Coordinates of C-alpha atoms in Angstrom, one line a residue:
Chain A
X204 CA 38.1 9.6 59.9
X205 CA 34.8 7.7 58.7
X206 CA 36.1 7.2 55.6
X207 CA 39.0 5.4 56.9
X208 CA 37.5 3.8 59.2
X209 CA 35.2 2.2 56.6
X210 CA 38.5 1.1 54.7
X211 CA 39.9 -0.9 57.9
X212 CA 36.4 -2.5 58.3
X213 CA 36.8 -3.5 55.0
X214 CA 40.4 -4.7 54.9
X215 CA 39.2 -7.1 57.7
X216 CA 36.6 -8.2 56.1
X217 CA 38.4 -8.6 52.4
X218 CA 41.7 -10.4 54.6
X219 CA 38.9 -12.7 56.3
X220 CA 37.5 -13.7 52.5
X221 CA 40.9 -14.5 51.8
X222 CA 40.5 -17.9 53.9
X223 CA 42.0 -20.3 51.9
X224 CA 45.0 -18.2 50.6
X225 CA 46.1 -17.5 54.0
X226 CA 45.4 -20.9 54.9
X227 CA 47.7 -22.4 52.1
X228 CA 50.4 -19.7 52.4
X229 CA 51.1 -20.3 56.1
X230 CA 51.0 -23.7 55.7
X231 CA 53.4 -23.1 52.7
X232 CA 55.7 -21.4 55.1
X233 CA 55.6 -23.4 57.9
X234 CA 56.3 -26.3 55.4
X235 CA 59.5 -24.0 54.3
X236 CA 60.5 -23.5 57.9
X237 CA 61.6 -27.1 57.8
X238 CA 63.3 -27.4 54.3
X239 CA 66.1 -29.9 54.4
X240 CA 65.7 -30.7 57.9
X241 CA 65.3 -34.2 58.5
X242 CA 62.8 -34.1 61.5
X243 CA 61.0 -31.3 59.9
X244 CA 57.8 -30.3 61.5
X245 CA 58.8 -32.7 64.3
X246 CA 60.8 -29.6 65.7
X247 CA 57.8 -27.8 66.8
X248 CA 57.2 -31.2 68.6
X249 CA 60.9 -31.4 69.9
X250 CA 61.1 -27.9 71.2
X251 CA 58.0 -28.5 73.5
X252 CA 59.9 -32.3 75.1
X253 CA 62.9 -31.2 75.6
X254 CA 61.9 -27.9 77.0
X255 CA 59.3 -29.3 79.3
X256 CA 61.5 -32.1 80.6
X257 CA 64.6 -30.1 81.5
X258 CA 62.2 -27.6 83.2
X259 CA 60.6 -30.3 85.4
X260 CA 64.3 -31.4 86.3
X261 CA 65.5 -28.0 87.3
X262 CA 62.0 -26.5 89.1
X263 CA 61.9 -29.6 90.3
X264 CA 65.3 -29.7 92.0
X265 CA 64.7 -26.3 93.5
X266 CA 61.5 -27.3 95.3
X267 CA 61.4 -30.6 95.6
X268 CA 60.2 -33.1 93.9
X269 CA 56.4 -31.7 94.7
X270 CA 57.6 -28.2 93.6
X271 CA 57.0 -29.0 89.9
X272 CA 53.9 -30.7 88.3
X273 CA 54.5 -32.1 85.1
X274 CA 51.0 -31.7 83.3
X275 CA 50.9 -28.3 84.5
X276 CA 54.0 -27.4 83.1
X277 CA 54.2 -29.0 79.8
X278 CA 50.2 -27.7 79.1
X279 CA 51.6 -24.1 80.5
X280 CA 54.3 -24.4 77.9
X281 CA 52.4 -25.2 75.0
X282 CA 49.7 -22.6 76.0
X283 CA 52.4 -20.2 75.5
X284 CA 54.1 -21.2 72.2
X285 CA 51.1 -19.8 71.2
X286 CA 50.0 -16.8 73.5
X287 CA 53.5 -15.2 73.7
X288 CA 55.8 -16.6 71.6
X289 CA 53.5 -16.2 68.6
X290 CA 53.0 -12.7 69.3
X291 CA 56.9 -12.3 70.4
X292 CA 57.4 -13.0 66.6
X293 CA 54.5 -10.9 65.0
X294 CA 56.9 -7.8 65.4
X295 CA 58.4 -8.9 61.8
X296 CA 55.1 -10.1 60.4
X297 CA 54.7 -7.1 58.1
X298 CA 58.7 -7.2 57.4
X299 CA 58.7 -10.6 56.4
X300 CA 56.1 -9.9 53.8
X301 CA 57.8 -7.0 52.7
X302 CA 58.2 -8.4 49.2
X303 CA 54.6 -9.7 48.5
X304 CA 53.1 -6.4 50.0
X305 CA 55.2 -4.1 47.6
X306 CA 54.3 -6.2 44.2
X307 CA 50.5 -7.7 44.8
X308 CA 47.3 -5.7 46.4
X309 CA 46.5 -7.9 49.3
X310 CA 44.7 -6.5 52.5
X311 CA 46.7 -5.5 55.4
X312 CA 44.7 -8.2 57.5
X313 CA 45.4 -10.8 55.1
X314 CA 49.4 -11.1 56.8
X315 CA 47.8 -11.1 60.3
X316 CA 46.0 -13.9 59.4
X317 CA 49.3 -16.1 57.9
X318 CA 51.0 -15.2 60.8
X319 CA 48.1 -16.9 63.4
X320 CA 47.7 -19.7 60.9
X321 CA 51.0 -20.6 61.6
X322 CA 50.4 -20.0 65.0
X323 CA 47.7 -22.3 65.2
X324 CA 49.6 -24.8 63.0
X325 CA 52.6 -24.9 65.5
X326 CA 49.9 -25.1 68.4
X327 CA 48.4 -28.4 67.1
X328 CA 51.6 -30.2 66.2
X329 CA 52.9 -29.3 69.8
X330 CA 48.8 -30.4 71.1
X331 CA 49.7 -34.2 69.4
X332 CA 52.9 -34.2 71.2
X333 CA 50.9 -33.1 74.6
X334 CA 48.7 -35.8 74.3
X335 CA 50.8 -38.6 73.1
X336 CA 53.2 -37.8 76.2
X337 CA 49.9 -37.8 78.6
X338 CA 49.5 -41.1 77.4
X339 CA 52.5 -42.6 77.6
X340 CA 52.5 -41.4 81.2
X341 CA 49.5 -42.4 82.1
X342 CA 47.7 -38.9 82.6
X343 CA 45.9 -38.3 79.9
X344 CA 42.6 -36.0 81.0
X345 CA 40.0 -36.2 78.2
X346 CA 39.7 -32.1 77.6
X347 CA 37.1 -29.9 79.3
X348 CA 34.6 -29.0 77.2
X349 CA 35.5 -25.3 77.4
X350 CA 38.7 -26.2 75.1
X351 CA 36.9 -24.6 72.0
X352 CA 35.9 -21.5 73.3
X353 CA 38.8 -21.1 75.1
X354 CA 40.9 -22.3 72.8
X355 CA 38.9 -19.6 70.1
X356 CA 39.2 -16.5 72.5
X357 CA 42.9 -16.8 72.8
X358 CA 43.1 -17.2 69.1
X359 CA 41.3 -13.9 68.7
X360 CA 43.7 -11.8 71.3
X361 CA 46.6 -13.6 69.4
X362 CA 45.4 -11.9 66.3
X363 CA 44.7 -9.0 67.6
X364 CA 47.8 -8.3 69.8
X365 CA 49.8 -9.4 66.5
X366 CA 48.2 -6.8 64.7
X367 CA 48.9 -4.0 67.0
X368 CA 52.3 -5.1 67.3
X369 CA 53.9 -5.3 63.7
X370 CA 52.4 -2.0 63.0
X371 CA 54.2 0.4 65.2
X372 CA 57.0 -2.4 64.7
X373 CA 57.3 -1.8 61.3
X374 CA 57.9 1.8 61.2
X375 CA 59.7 1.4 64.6
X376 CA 62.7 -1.0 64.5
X377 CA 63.0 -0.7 68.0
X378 CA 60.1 -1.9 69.0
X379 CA 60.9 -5.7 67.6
X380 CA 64.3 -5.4 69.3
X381 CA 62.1 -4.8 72.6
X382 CA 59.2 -6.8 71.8
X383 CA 61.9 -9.6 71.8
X384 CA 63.1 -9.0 75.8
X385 CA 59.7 -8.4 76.6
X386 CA 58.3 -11.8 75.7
X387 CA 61.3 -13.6 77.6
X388 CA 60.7 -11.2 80.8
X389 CA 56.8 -12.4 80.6
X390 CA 57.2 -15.6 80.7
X391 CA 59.0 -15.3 84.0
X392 CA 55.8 -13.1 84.8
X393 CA 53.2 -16.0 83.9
X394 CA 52.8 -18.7 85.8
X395 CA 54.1 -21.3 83.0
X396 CA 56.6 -23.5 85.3
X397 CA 55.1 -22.3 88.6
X398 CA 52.0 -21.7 90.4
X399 CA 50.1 -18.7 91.6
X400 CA 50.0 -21.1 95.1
X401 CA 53.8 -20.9 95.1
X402 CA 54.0 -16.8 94.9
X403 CA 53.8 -15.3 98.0
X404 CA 50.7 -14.1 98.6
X405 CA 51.5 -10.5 99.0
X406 CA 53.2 -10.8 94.8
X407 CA 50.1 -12.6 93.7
X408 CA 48.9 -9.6 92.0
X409 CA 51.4 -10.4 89.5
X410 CA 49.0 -13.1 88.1
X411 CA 45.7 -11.3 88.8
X412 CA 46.7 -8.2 86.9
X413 CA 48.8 -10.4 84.1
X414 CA 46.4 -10.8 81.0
X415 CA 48.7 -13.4 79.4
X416 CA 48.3 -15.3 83.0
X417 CA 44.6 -15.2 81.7
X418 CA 45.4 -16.6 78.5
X419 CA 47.5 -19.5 79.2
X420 CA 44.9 -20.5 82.3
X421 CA 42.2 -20.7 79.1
X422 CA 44.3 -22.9 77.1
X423 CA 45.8 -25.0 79.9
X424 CA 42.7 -25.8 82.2
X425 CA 40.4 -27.7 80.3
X426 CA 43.6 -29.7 78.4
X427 CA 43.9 -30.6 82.1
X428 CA 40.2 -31.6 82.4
X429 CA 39.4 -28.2 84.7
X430 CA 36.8 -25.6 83.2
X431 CA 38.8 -22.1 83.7
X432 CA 37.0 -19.8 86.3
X433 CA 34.6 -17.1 85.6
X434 CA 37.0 -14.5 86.1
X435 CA 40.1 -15.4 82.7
X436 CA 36.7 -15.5 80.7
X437 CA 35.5 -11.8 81.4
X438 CA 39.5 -11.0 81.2
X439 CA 39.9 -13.1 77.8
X440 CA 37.0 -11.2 76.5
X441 CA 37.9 -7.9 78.1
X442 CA 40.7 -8.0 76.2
X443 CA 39.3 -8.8 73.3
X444 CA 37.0 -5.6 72.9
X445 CA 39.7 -3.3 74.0
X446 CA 42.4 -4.6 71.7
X447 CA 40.1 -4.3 69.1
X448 CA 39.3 -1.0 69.2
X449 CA 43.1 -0.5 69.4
X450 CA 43.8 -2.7 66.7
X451 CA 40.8 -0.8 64.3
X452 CA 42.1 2.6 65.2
X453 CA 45.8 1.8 64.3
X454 CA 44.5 -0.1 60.9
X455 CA 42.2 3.8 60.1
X456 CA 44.8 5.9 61.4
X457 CA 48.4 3.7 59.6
X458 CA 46.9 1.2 57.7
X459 CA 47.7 2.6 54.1
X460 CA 51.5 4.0 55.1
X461 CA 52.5 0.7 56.5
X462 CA 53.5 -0.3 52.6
X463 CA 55.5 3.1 53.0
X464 CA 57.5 1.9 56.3
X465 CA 58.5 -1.5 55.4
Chain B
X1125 CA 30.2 -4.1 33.0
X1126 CA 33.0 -2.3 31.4
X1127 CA 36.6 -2.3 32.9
X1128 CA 38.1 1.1 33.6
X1129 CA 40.6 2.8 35.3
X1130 CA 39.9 6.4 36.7
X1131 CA 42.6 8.5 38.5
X1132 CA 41.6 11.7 39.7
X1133 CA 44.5 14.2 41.0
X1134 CA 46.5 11.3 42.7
X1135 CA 49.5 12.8 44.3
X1136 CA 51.5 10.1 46.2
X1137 CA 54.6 10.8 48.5
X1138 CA 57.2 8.4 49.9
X1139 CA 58.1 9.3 53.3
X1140 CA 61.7 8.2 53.9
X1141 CA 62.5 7.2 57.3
X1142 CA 65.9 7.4 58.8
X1143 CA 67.7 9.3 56.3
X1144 CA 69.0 12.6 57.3
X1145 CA 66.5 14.8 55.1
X1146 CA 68.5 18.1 55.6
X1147 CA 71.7 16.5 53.9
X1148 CA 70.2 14.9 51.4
X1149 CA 67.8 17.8 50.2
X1150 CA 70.4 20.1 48.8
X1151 CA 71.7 17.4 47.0
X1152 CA 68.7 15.7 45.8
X1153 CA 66.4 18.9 45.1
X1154 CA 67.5 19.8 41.5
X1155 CA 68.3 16.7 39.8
X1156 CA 66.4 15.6 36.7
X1157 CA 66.1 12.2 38.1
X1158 CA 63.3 11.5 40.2
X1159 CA 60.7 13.6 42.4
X1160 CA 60.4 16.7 44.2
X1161 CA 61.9 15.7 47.7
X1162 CA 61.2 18.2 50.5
X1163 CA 61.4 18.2 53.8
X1164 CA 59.1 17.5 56.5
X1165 CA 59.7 17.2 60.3
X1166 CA 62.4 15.2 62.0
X1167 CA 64.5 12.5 60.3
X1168 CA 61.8 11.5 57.6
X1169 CA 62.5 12.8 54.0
X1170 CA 59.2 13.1 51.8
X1171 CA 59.2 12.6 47.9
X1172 CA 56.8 14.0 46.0
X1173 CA 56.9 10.5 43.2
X1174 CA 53.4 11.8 41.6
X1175 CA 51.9 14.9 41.7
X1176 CA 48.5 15.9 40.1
X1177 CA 47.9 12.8 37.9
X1178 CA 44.5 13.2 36.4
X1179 CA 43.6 10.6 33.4
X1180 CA 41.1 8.0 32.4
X1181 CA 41.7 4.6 31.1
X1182 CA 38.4 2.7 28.9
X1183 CA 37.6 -1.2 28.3
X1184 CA 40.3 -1.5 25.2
X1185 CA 42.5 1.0 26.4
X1186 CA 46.7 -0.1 26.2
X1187 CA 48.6 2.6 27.5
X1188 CA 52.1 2.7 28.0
X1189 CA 54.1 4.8 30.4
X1190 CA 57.1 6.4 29.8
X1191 CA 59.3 8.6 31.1
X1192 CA 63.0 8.5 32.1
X1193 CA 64.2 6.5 35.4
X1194 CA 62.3 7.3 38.4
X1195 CA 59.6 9.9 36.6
X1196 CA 57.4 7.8 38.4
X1197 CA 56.0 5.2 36.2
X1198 CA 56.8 1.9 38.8
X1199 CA 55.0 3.9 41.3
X1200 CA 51.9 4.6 39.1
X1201 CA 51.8 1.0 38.2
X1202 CA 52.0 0.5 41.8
X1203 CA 49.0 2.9 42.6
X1204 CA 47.1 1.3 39.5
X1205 CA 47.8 -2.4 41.4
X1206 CA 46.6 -0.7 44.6
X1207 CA 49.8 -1.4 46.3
X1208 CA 50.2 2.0 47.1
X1209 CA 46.6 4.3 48.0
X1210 CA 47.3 7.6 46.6
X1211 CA 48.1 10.4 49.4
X1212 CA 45.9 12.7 48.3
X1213 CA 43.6 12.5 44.9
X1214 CA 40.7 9.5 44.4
X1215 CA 41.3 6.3 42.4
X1216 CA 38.7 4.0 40.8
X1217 CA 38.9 1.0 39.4
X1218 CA 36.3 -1.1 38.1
X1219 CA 37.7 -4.7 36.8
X1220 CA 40.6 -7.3 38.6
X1221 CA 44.0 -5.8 38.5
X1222 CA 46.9 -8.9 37.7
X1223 CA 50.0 -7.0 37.9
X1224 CA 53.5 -8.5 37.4
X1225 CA 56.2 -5.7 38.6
X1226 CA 58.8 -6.9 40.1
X1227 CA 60.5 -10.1 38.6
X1228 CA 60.9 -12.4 42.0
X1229 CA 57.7 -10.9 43.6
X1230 CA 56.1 -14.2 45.2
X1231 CA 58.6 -16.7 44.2
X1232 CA 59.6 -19.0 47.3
X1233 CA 63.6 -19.0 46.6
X1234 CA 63.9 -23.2 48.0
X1235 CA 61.0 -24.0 46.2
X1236 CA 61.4 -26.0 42.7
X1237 CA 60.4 -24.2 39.7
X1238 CA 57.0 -26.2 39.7
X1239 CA 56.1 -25.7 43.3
X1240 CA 56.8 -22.1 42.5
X1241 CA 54.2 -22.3 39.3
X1242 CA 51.9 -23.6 42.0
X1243 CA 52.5 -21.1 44.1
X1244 CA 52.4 -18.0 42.1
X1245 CA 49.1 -19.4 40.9
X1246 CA 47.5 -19.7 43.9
X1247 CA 48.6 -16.0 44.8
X1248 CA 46.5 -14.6 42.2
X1249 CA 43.5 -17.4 43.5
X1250 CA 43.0 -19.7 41.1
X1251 CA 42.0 -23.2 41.8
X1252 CA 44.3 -26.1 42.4
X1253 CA 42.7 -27.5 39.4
X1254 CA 43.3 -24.7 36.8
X1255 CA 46.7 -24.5 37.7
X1256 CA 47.1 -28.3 37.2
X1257 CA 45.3 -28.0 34.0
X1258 CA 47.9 -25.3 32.4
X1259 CA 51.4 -26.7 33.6
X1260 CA 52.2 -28.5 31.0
X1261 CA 51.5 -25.3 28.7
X1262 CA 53.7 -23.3 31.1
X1263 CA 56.4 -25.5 31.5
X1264 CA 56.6 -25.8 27.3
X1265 CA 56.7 -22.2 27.4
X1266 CA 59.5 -21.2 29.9
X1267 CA 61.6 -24.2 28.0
X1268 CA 63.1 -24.5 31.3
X1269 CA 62.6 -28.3 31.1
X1270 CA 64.5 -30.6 34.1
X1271 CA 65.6 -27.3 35.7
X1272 CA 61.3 -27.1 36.5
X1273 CA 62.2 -29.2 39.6
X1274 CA 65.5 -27.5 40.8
X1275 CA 64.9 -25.1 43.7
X1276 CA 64.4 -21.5 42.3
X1277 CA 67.5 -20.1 43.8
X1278 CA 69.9 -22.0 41.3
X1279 CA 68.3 -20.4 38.3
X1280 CA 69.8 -17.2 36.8
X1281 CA 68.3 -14.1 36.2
X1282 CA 67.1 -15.1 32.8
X1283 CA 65.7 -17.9 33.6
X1284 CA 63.5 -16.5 36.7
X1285 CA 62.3 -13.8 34.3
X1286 CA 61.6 -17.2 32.0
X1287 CA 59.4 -19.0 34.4
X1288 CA 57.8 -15.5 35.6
X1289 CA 56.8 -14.6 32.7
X1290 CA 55.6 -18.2 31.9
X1291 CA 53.0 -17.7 34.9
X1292 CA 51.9 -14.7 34.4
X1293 CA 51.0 -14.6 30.8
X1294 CA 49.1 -18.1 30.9
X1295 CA 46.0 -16.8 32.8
X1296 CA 43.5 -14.4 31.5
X1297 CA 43.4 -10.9 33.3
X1298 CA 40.9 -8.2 32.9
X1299 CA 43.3 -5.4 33.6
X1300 CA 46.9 -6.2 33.2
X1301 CA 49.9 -3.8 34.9
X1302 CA 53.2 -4.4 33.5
X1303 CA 56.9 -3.2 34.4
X1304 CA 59.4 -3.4 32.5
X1305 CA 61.1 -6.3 34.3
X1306 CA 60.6 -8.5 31.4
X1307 CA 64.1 -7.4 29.6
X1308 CA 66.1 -10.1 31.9
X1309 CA 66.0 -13.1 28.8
X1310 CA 67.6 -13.4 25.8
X1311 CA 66.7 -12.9 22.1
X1312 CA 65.1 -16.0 21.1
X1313 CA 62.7 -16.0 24.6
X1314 CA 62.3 -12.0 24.1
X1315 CA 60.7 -12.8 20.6
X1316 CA 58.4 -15.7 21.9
X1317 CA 57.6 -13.4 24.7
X1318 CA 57.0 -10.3 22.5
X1319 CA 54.1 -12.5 20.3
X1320 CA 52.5 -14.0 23.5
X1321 CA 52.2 -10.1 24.5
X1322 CA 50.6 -9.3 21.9
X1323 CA 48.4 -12.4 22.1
X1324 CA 47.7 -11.3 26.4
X1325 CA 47.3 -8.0 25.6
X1326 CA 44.5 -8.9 22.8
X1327 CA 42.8 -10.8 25.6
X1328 CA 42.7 -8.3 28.2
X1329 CA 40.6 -5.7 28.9
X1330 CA 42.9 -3.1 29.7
X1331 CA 46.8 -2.9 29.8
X1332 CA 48.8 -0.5 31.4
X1333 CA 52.4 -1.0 30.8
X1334 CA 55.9 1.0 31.8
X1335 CA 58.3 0.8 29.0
X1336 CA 61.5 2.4 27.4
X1337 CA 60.9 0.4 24.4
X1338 CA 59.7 1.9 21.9
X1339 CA 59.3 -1.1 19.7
X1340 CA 57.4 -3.0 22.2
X1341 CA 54.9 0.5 22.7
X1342 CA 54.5 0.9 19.2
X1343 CA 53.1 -2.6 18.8
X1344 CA 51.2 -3.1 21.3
X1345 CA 49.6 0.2 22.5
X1346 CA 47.5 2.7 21.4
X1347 CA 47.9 5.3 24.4
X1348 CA 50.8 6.9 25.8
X1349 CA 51.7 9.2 28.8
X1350 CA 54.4 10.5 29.5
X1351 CA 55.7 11.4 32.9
X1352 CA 58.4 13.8 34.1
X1353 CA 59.5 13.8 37.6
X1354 CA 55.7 12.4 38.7
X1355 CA 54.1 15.1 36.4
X1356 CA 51.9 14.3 33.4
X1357 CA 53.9 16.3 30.6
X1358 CA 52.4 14.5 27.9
X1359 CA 49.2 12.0 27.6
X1360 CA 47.2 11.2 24.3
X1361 CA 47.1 8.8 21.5
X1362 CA 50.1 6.7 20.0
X1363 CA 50.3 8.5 16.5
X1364 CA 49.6 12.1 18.3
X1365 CA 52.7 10.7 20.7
X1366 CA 55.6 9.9 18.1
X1367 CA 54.5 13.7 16.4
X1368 CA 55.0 14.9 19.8
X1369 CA 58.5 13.2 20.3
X1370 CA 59.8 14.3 16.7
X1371 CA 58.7 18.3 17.3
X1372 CA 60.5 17.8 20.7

């Protein structure tokens, strides 16, 4: 076990090294996503609008006008394009690479990486459409100072949750098929389009106990000018130190038969 | 420092998910194709690709490999690369490893040919500006001309072996791993490509190539092992090699 153990240390550090290839590749292949479209990366944009605007018309027609609030809602969205849908779709990472991983020596890590570059490429084009729509109507909150860290703590248990999902993913087909109804049944779980004030009280530990909860409130308070509260801190870095141990113990224990499962 | 290549009783297995191992083992288990398959728990099949391979490889060392389909010279190229880590058995290797084995490995299909160059240059980390610096020389060499900026998925076969093997020969390499792949062009490109080999294979350190040709092996190297179903049944020098093959 040391021994392997030292080899997943190392593969993180060698797929860290690797910064500007995994830097150019996933902008490569978010630049391929949109290959003969004519928007192109405007999509990531798109998606965010018209999502957020026909989700304010229908929450907002179920409570009443009051019932939805727009900032919240379009900054809870684009907090989880990146918290959940980017690790809804980490479940193929490793497949996806299949063909680079069987004909060039790259650390495991190295794909992880790609896969939250994109992330975080997706998240910023979405961030400009956030803002410019703040402006236009009039609500634009200059960001809390907490946006970094918050921003760089979600980023982290993106990685990591990535990483312990493509493995068993990989040798598991089920587990993408899953990962996929999972993702969609969460976001009902989080509060994206609705409040923790709206749940009854007595359901309210449905956002206390909800780590994602945690991770969108990091994102979407301070792009609403609030600083997050003490407690999705200690959760966001909770979470960070226990899916990390989970996420170097998979990498010892699977790490050289993942090459084997894809 | 001198390059080198040290494998010290690699065995490696393929596990084989999903395939119904107790079917397939009668069937597979005496064949004089590929491994030793055997069985191991549940629905995973296990075969044995390389078993026991012990052998050294010094700065200025070309050794071919050779053996019939599936002995198991892809997946010792593979372990060379460090694509696969050997299952049991320790492998050292001092020097960068450039392998080329599979034809279309890294090419972006909607990309153009010369977005592809890019590409495949920046996969094996070189800078923006050496790749800049040698396009020219690769595009000259592939002959592929206009077709350069068509996506890759018009080109044919040929021509993707053409513009791969464009790339890959146009960079210096301290160890080199080569398949076999490169068979896909036609005569006049397999003669250019057989003298810029030979001009690679001067400039690297070490080459380890898999090959049927015999040609090709006795030009350019000056080892040879041979493997049978992932064994080492034969491994010394070219000359000691084609005595071997006539006794046989």
């Amino acid at each position: 076990m040391p021994g392997s153990l030292s080899a997943a240390v190392k593969d993180i550090g060698d797929g860290a090294r690797l910064a500007p290839l995994w830097w150019r590749l996933g902008m490569d292949q978010t630049k391929a996503r949109f290959q003969r479209s004519i928007l192109g990366p405007f999509w990531m944009a798109a998606n965010l609008l018209v999502v957020s605007f026909a989700l304010h018309f229908i929450v907002g027609g179920l409570l009443g006008g009051a019932g939805s609030n727009y900032p919240q809602l379009i900054g809870g969205l684009l907090a989880w394009g990146l918290v959940g849908i980017s690790v809804g779709e980490a479940a193929n990472l490793f497949l996806m690479n299949g063909g680079l991983m069987q004909t060039q020596r790259l650390p495991l890590t190295f794909y992880v990486f790609v896969h939250t570059q994109k992330a975080m490429t997706n998240f910023l084009a979405q961030l400009i459409a956030f803002w410019t729509v703040m402006l236009l109507m009039k609500n634009f909150s200059i960001p809390d100072w907490s946006f970094l860290p918050g921003l760089l703590i979600v980023t982290i248990n993106v990685y990591l949750l990535s990483f312990i999902l493509a493995i068993p993913s990989t040798r598991f087909r089920d587990v993408g098929y899953m990962s996929g109804f999972i993702v969609q049944m969460a976001f009902f779980l989080t509060p994206v389009f609705w409040t923790r004030e709206q749940m009854r009280p007595a359901r309210r530990f449905i956002v206390d106990y909800n780590p994602l909860a945690h991770m969108v409130e990091l994102v979407r308070a301070p792009l609403l000018g609030q600083t997050p509260p003490l407690l999705d801190w200690l959760w966001g870095l909770g979470m960070i130190a226990v899916l990390g141990v989970i996420a170097l113990i998979l990498l010892a224990k699977f790490g050289k038969r993942v090459v084997f499962w894809l | 420092m001198p390059h080198s290549i040290d494998l010290k009783n690699v065995d490696l297995d393929y596990y084989i998910y999903s395939v119904r191992a107790q079917s397939l083992r009668n069937a597979v288990f005496n064949l004089a194709v590929g491994g030793r398959m055997y069985k191991t728990a549940g629905d995973v099949a296990a075969v044995q690709a390389l078993s026991n391979i012990t052998f050294r490889v010094e700065e200025g060392d070309r050794i071919a490999l050779v053996g019939h389909n599936g002995s198991g010279k892809t997946t010792l190229l593979k372990v060379i690369a460090g694509i696969y880590q050997p299952t049991r058995g320790d492998l050292t290797i001092d020097g960068d490893v450039t392998s080329m084995i599979a034809i279309s490995a890294g090419l972006d299909m909607e990309a153009t040919g010369l977005q592809n160059i890019h590409k495949l240059g920046m996969m094996r980390r070189l800078s923006r500006k050496t790749i800049e610096s040698r396009l020219e020389a690769i595009a000259e060499f592939s002959e592929l001309g206009d077709f350069l900026r068509l996506p890759v998925r018009t080109y044919s076969a040929g021509m993707l072996a053409r513009l791969m093997f464009s790339v890959a020969t146009e960079f210096d390499a301290d160890i080199l791993v080569l398949d076999e792949w490169l068979s896909a062009g036609d005569a006049a490109f397999m003669a250019k490509a057989s003298a810029r080999m030979a001009k690679i294979v001067d400039a690297a350190k070490i080459v380890v190539i898999a090959s049927h040709d015999f040609d090709l092996i006795h030009k350019v190297c000056n080892r040879v092992c041979e493997l049978k179903a992932g064994k080492i049944v034969f491994l010394g020098s070219l000359t000691e090699w084609i005595a071997y093959r006539e006794a046989a």
